[in-house]
């Protein structure tokens, strides 16, 4: 039977390090734990929040909620019948980065571009994690989840998960409906390096034939140089999504701001670098009381300690308003605000 912890401090469970409590917290170590916890009156009568690594949430105050601390373990490798790929099924509570390292050590490359992303495996599909030219959806086979509406375990494939840029079913129509318990990754046997991201390509340019291990190490080096370690400085990675705008709007902005950073999308629209927009407004390294903007990456908001999620959201609103005034483009927060 799952343990119920009362007035449980969540500070170690969110990488921004906000000091809030949950009315109940329940460690979930198996699918049975999960179903039992959800059936308990203390959980059924309250909002439910599933926390993995807590690396993509902003907790704005004490929660009269039941927090499920997702800790389901598991790691299993299968080979698909045609031998073209390995399917790696991983428990939702496993650490994402540890999983990346383990697959590479097992001779199953494909996740190296996604090294050092904080959080758990179960959280990865929710925002379709992506970095250095690879998104989770490109390595995704299926996931298993408890459907709170039909009270059954279901298997959802990539199409059903409706992945988008930092988006999925689980942030849209399926929000609060599904609890992910395991994710199956599809890692093709025939490995090809993904070096489309210029800074990463430069990082391995001295190697005639970079191996997955070399790419993993280059990604770790780039991330460590730019992104703060949550163990030392509270943060939730990129705080805003890169806004997508039409080609005419991007062209107009480029005429006015020749150093604008933008990337064309498959449909002809452009993704603008939100970090650049924020940087241009002078916020890099900005501090407002206990919260601020990272001094090496303007897209990352930080918590220096002693502040609240509301302080951070006030700063985020101010940044978004300033960017909108200056560039006429609205930037949206990426983490889930609770
Ligand atoms: N830039 C600035 N000033 C800044 C930050 C960025 O001018 O303070 C400009 C740089 O010129 C740079 C461009 O913006 O060329 C893009 O920056 P970067 O390459 O660091 O990537 P990003 O767009 O800031 C995105 C993801 C990251 C991911 C990197 C690498 C989003 C919201 N963020 O960041 O994901 O690691 O690309 O692929 O899409 C996360 O989601 O938490 C995250 C860290």
Coordinates of C-alpha atoms and ligand atoms in Angstrom, one line a residue:
X1 CA 0.0 0.0 0.0
X2 CA 1.3 3.4 -0.9
X3 CA 2.3 5.8 1.9
X4 CA 0.5 9.0 2.4
X5 CA 2.7 11.9 3.5
X6 CA 0.9 14.9 5.0
X7 CA 1.8 18.6 4.5
X8 CA 4.8 17.4 2.5
X9 CA 7.5 19.9 1.6
X10 CA 8.0 20.0 -2.2
X11 CA 11.2 22.0 -2.3
X12 CA 13.4 19.0 -3.1
X13 CA 10.8 18.0 -5.8
X14 CA 10.9 21.1 -8.0
X15 CA 14.1 22.3 -9.7
X16 CA 13.1 26.0 -9.3
X17 CA 13.3 25.2 -5.5
X18 CA 10.1 26.9 -4.4
X19 CA 9.2 26.1 -0.8
X20 CA 5.6 25.0 -0.9
X21 CA 3.8 22.0 0.7
X22 CA 1.4 19.5 -0.6
X23 CA -1.6 18.5 1.5
X24 CA -0.7 14.9 0.6
X25 CA 2.2 13.3 -1.2
X26 CA 2.2 9.7 -2.3
X27 CA 5.3 7.9 -3.6
X28 CA 4.3 5.8 -6.5
X29 CA 6.6 2.8 -7.1
X30 CA 4.4 0.6 -9.2
X31 CA 1.2 0.6 -11.3
X32 CA -0.6 -0.9 -8.3
X33 CA 0.5 1.9 -6.1
X34 CA -0.8 4.3 -8.7
X35 CA -4.3 2.8 -9.0
X36 CA -4.6 2.4 -5.2
X37 CA -3.5 6.0 -4.6
X38 CA -6.0 7.4 -7.2
X39 CA -8.8 5.3 -5.6
X40 CA -8.1 6.7 -2.1
X41 CA -10.6 9.3 -0.9
X42 CA -7.8 11.7 0.1
X43 CA -6.7 11.7 -3.5
X44 CA -10.1 11.3 -5.3
X45 CA -11.5 14.4 -3.5
X46 CA -8.6 16.7 -4.5
X47 CA -6.7 17.9 -7.6
X48 CA -3.9 15.5 -8.5
X49 CA -0.5 16.6 -9.5
X50 CA 2.0 14.0 -10.8
X51 CA 5.6 15.1 -10.2
X52 CA 8.6 13.4 -11.8
X53 CA 11.8 15.5 -11.4
X54 CA 9.7 18.7 -11.1
X55 CA 11.9 20.3 -13.7
X56 CA 9.1 21.8 -15.8
X57 CA 6.7 23.2 -13.2
X58 CA 6.2 26.5 -11.4
X59 CA 4.6 25.9 -8.0
X60 CA 3.0 29.2 -7.0
X61 CA 1.8 28.3 -3.5
X62 CA 0.9 25.6 -1.0
X63 CA -1.3 22.9 -2.7
X64 CA -4.5 21.5 -1.3
X65 CA -3.8 18.7 -3.7
X66 CA -2.5 15.1 -3.8
X67 CA 0.9 15.0 -5.3
X68 CA 2.0 11.6 -6.8
X69 CA 5.7 11.3 -6.6
X70 CA 6.4 9.2 -9.7
X71 CA 9.1 6.6 -8.9
X72 CA 8.1 3.6 -11.1
X73 CA 11.4 1.9 -12.1
X74 CA 12.1 -0.3 -15.1
X75 CA 14.4 -0.8 -18.1
X76 CA 13.9 -3.5 -20.7
X77 CA 15.3 -3.9 -24.2
X78 CA 13.5 -5.7 -27.0
X79 CA 14.4 -6.0 -30.7
X80 CA 11.7 -5.4 -33.3
X81 CA 11.0 -8.4 -35.5
X82 CA 12.8 -7.0 -38.6
X83 CA 15.9 -6.3 -36.5
X84 CA 15.9 -2.7 -37.6
X85 CA 15.6 -1.1 -34.2
X86 CA 15.7 -1.8 -30.5
X87 CA 12.7 -0.9 -28.4
X88 CA 13.7 0.3 -24.9
X89 CA 10.9 0.3 -22.4
X90 CA 11.6 2.5 -19.4
X91 CA 9.7 3.1 -16.2
X92 CA 8.2 6.6 -15.8
X93 CA 10.2 7.3 -12.7
X94 CA 13.6 6.7 -14.1
X95 CA 15.9 9.7 -14.5
X96 CA 16.0 10.8 -18.2
X97 CA 19.8 11.6 -18.3
X98 CA 20.7 8.3 -16.6
X99 CA 18.6 6.5 -19.2
X100 CA 20.4 8.3 -22.1
X101 CA 23.8 7.2 -20.6
X102 CA 22.6 3.7 -20.0
X103 CA 21.3 3.2 -23.6
X104 CA 24.6 4.5 -25.0
X105 CA 26.6 2.3 -22.7
X106 CA 24.5 -0.7 -23.8
X107 CA 25.4 0.0 -27.4
X108 CA 22.0 1.5 -28.3
X109 CA 22.7 5.1 -29.5
X110 CA 20.1 7.6 -30.6
X111 CA 19.4 9.7 -27.5
X112 CA 22.9 11.4 -27.2
X113 CA 21.6 14.8 -28.4
X114 CA 19.1 14.7 -25.5
X115 CA 21.8 14.2 -22.8
X116 CA 21.6 16.2 -19.6
X117 CA 18.0 17.2 -19.9
X118 CA 16.7 17.2 -16.3
X119 CA 13.6 15.3 -15.3
X120 CA 12.2 11.8 -15.5
X121 CA 11.3 9.5 -18.4
X122 CA 7.6 9.8 -17.8
X123 CA 7.8 13.6 -18.1
X124 CA 9.7 13.5 -21.4
X125 CA 6.6 13.0 -23.6
X126 CA 4.5 15.7 -21.9
X127 CA 6.5 18.5 -23.4
X128 CA 8.1 16.4 -26.2
X129 CA 11.6 17.3 -24.9
X130 CA 14.0 18.4 -27.6
X131 CA 17.5 19.7 -27.9
X132 CA 20.3 20.1 -30.5
X133 CA 18.2 19.1 -33.4
X134 CA 16.4 16.0 -32.0
X135 CA 13.0 15.8 -30.4
X136 CA 11.7 12.9 -28.3
X137 CA 9.0 12.2 -30.9
X138 CA 11.7 11.1 -33.3
X139 CA 12.8 8.4 -30.9
X140 CA 9.4 7.5 -29.5
X141 CA 7.5 4.3 -30.1
X142 CA 4.6 4.3 -27.6
X143 CA 3.8 4.8 -23.9
X144 CA 1.7 3.2 -21.3
X145 CA -0.6 5.3 -19.2
X146 CA -3.5 5.0 -16.7
X147 CA -6.6 6.7 -18.2
X148 CA -8.4 8.3 -15.3
X149 CA -11.5 8.7 -17.4
X150 CA -12.0 5.1 -18.5
X151 CA -10.1 3.6 -15.5
X152 CA -7.9 1.4 -17.7
X153 CA -4.3 1.2 -18.7
X154 CA -3.9 2.3 -22.4
X155 CA -1.0 2.2 -24.9
X156 CA -0.7 5.4 -26.9
X157 CA 1.4 5.7 -30.1
X158 CA 3.1 8.8 -31.3
X159 CA 0.2 9.9 -33.4
X160 CA -2.2 9.6 -30.4
X161 CA 0.2 11.6 -28.3
X162 CA -0.1 14.5 -30.8
X163 CA 3.4 15.8 -30.3
X164 CA 4.3 19.3 -31.3
X165 CA 7.0 21.8 -30.4
X166 CA 7.3 21.5 -26.6
X167 CA 3.7 20.2 -26.7
X168 CA 1.6 17.1 -26.6
X169 CA -1.9 15.6 -25.9
X170 CA -0.8 15.7 -22.2
X171 CA -0.6 19.5 -22.2
X172 CA -3.8 19.9 -24.2
X173 CA -7.0 17.8 -24.2
X174 CA -5.4 15.0 -22.1
X175 CA -4.2 17.2 -19.4
X176 CA -5.1 15.7 -16.0
X177 CA -6.5 12.6 -17.8
X178 CA -3.5 10.3 -18.2
X179 CA -0.8 9.2 -15.9
X180 CA 2.2 7.9 -17.8
X181 CA 3.8 4.8 -16.2
X182 CA 6.3 3.7 -18.9
X183 CA 7.7 4.9 -22.2
X184 CA 9.0 2.8 -25.1
X185 CA 11.7 4.4 -27.1
X186 CA 12.6 3.2 -30.6
X187 CA 16.3 3.4 -31.3
X188 CA 17.2 2.4 -34.9
X189 CA 20.1 -0.1 -35.3
X190 CA 21.6 1.9 -38.2
X191 CA 22.9 4.9 -36.3
X192 CA 23.5 8.3 -37.9
X193 CA 24.8 11.3 -36.1
X194 CA 22.3 14.2 -35.9
X195 CA 24.6 17.2 -36.3
X196 CA 22.2 19.8 -37.8
X197 CA 22.7 22.1 -34.9
X198 CA 25.7 24.3 -35.8
X199 CA 27.2 24.6 -32.3
X200 CA 27.1 20.9 -31.8
X201 CA 28.6 20.2 -35.2
X202 CA 31.5 22.6 -34.3
X203 CA 31.9 20.7 -31.0
X204 CA 32.8 17.5 -32.8
X205 CA 34.3 19.0 -36.0
X206 CA 37.8 17.9 -35.0
X207 CA 36.7 14.2 -35.1
X208 CA 36.7 12.4 -38.5
X209 CA 33.9 10.1 -37.4
X210 CA 32.2 11.2 -34.2
X211 CA 30.8 8.3 -32.1
X212 CA 27.6 8.6 -30.1
X213 CA 29.8 9.0 -27.0
X214 CA 31.5 12.0 -28.6
X215 CA 28.2 13.7 -29.3
X216 CA 26.9 12.9 -25.8
X217 CA 30.0 14.6 -24.4
X218 CA 29.7 17.6 -26.7
X219 CA 26.1 18.1 -25.7
X220 CA 27.0 17.8 -22.1
X221 CA 29.7 20.4 -22.5
X222 CA 27.4 22.9 -24.4
X223 CA 24.6 22.5 -21.9
X224 CA 26.9 22.9 -18.9
X225 CA 28.4 26.0 -20.3
X226 CA 25.0 27.8 -20.9
X227 CA 22.4 26.3 -18.6
X228 CA 22.5 26.6 -14.8
X229 CA 22.6 23.4 -12.7
X230 CA 19.4 23.3 -10.7
X231 CA 21.4 21.8 -7.8
X232 CA 23.2 25.2 -7.5
X233 CA 20.6 27.7 -8.9
X234 CA 16.9 27.1 -9.2
X235 CA 15.6 27.0 -12.7
X236 CA 13.3 25.1 -15.1
X237 CA 15.4 25.2 -18.2
X238 CA 14.0 27.4 -21.0
X239 CA 11.2 29.4 -19.4
X240 CA 9.6 30.6 -22.7
X241 CA 8.9 28.8 -25.9
X242 CA 10.5 30.1 -29.1
X243 CA 7.6 31.9 -30.8
X244 CA 6.7 30.9 -34.3
X245 CA 5.7 33.8 -36.7
X246 CA 4.7 34.1 -40.3
X247 CA 7.4 34.7 -43.0
X248 CA 6.2 38.3 -43.7
X249 CA 6.4 39.2 -40.0
X250 CA 9.8 37.7 -39.7
X251 CA 11.0 39.6 -42.8
X252 CA 9.7 42.9 -41.4
X253 CA 11.4 42.3 -38.1
X254 CA 14.6 41.3 -39.8
X255 CA 14.6 44.6 -41.8
X256 CA 14.3 46.5 -38.5
X257 CA 16.7 44.2 -36.5
X258 CA 19.3 42.8 -38.8
X259 CA 20.8 40.6 -36.1
X260 CA 17.5 38.8 -35.4
X261 CA 18.0 35.1 -34.9
X262 CA 15.3 33.0 -36.7
X263 CA 15.0 29.5 -38.2
X264 CA 12.6 28.5 -41.0
X265 CA 10.2 25.7 -40.2
X266 CA 9.0 23.0 -42.6
X267 CA 5.7 25.0 -43.3
X268 CA 7.6 28.2 -44.2
X269 CA 6.9 30.0 -40.9
X270 CA 9.8 31.0 -38.7
X271 CA 10.8 30.2 -35.2
X272 CA 12.4 33.2 -33.5
X273 CA 15.0 32.8 -30.7
X274 CA 13.1 34.0 -27.6
X275 CA 16.5 34.2 -25.8
X276 CA 17.6 36.8 -28.4
X277 CA 14.4 38.8 -28.0
X278 CA 14.7 38.9 -24.2
X279 CA 18.4 39.6 -24.4
X280 CA 17.8 42.6 -26.7
X281 CA 15.4 44.0 -24.1
X282 CA 18.3 44.1 -21.7
X283 CA 17.1 41.4 -19.3
X284 CA 20.1 39.0 -19.4
X285 CA 21.5 38.8 -15.8
X286 CA 18.6 40.9 -14.6
X287 CA 17.6 40.4 -10.9
X288 CA 14.4 41.4 -9.2
X289 CA 14.6 40.4 -5.5
X290 CA 14.8 36.6 -5.2
X291 CA 14.2 35.9 -8.9
X292 CA 16.0 36.8 -12.1
X293 CA 17.3 36.0 -15.6
X294 CA 20.3 33.8 -16.1
X295 CA 23.4 35.7 -17.0
X296 CA 24.5 33.3 -19.8
X297 CA 21.1 32.4 -21.4
X298 CA 18.3 35.0 -21.3
X299 CA 15.7 32.3 -21.9
X300 CA 16.3 30.8 -18.5
X301 CA 14.6 32.4 -15.4
X302 CA 16.3 31.6 -12.1
X303 CA 15.3 31.5 -8.4
X304 CA 18.1 32.8 -6.1
X305 CA 16.3 31.4 -3.0
X306 CA 13.7 32.7 -0.7
X307 CA 11.2 33.7 -3.4
X308 CA 7.9 32.4 -4.7
X309 CA 6.4 31.1 -7.9
X310 CA 4.3 34.3 -8.0
X311 CA 7.5 36.4 -7.9
X312 CA 8.8 34.4 -10.9
X313 CA 5.5 34.7 -12.8
X314 CA 5.4 38.5 -12.2
X315 CA 8.9 38.8 -13.7
X316 CA 7.9 36.5 -16.6
X317 CA 4.9 38.7 -17.3
X318 CA 7.1 41.8 -17.3
X319 CA 9.5 40.2 -19.7
X320 CA 6.8 39.0 -22.0
X321 CA 5.1 42.5 -22.0
X322 CA 8.5 44.2 -22.7
X323 CA 9.2 41.8 -25.6
X324 CA 5.7 42.4 -27.0
X325 CA 6.0 46.1 -26.9
X326 CA 9.4 46.1 -28.5
X327 CA 8.9 43.4 -31.2
X328 CA 5.1 42.9 -31.4
X329 CA 5.6 39.2 -30.7
X330 CA 4.0 37.4 -27.7
X331 CA 6.2 34.9 -25.9
X332 CA 4.6 32.1 -23.9
X333 CA 5.9 30.3 -20.8
X334 CA 7.0 26.8 -21.4
X335 CA 6.6 25.2 -17.9
X336 CA 3.3 24.1 -16.4
X337 CA 2.2 26.7 -13.9
X338 CA 0.4 25.2 -10.8
Ligands
LIG1 N1 20.4 34.0 -27.8 C1 20.8 35.3 -27.5 N2 20.8 35.6 -26.2 C2 20.5 34.7 -25.2 C3 20.1 33.4 -25.5 C4 20.1 33.1 -26.9 O1 21.1 36.1 -28.3 O2 20.6 35.1 -24.0 C5 20.3 33.6 -29.2 C6 21.7 33.0 -29.7 O3 22.1 33.8 -30.8 C7 21.4 31.6 -30.1 C8 19.9 31.6 -30.3 O4 19.3 32.7 -29.4 O5 21.9 31.4 -31.4 C9 19.3 30.3 -29.8 O6 19.8 30.0 -28.5 P1 20.2 28.5 -28.1 O7 20.9 27.8 -29.2 O8 20.8 28.5 -26.8 O9 18.8 27.7 -28.1 P2 17.4 28.2 -27.5 O10 16.5 28.5 -28.6 O11 17.7 29.3 -26.5 C10 16.4 25.8 -27.5 C11 15.6 25.0 -26.5 C12 16.5 24.4 -25.4 C13 17.5 23.5 -26.1 C14 18.3 24.4 -27.2 C15 19.2 23.6 -28.0 C16 13.4 26.0 -26.4 C17 12.4 26.8 -25.6 N3 14.6 25.8 -25.9 O12 16.9 26.9 -26.7 O13 15.7 23.6 -24.6 O14 18.4 22.9 -25.2 O15 17.4 25.0 -28.1 O16 18.5 22.8 -28.9 O17 13.0 25.5 -27.5 C18 14.5 23.6 -22.5 O18 13.5 23.4 -23.2 O19 14.4 23.7 -21.3 C19 15.7 23.8 -23.2 C20 16.8 24.1 -22.6

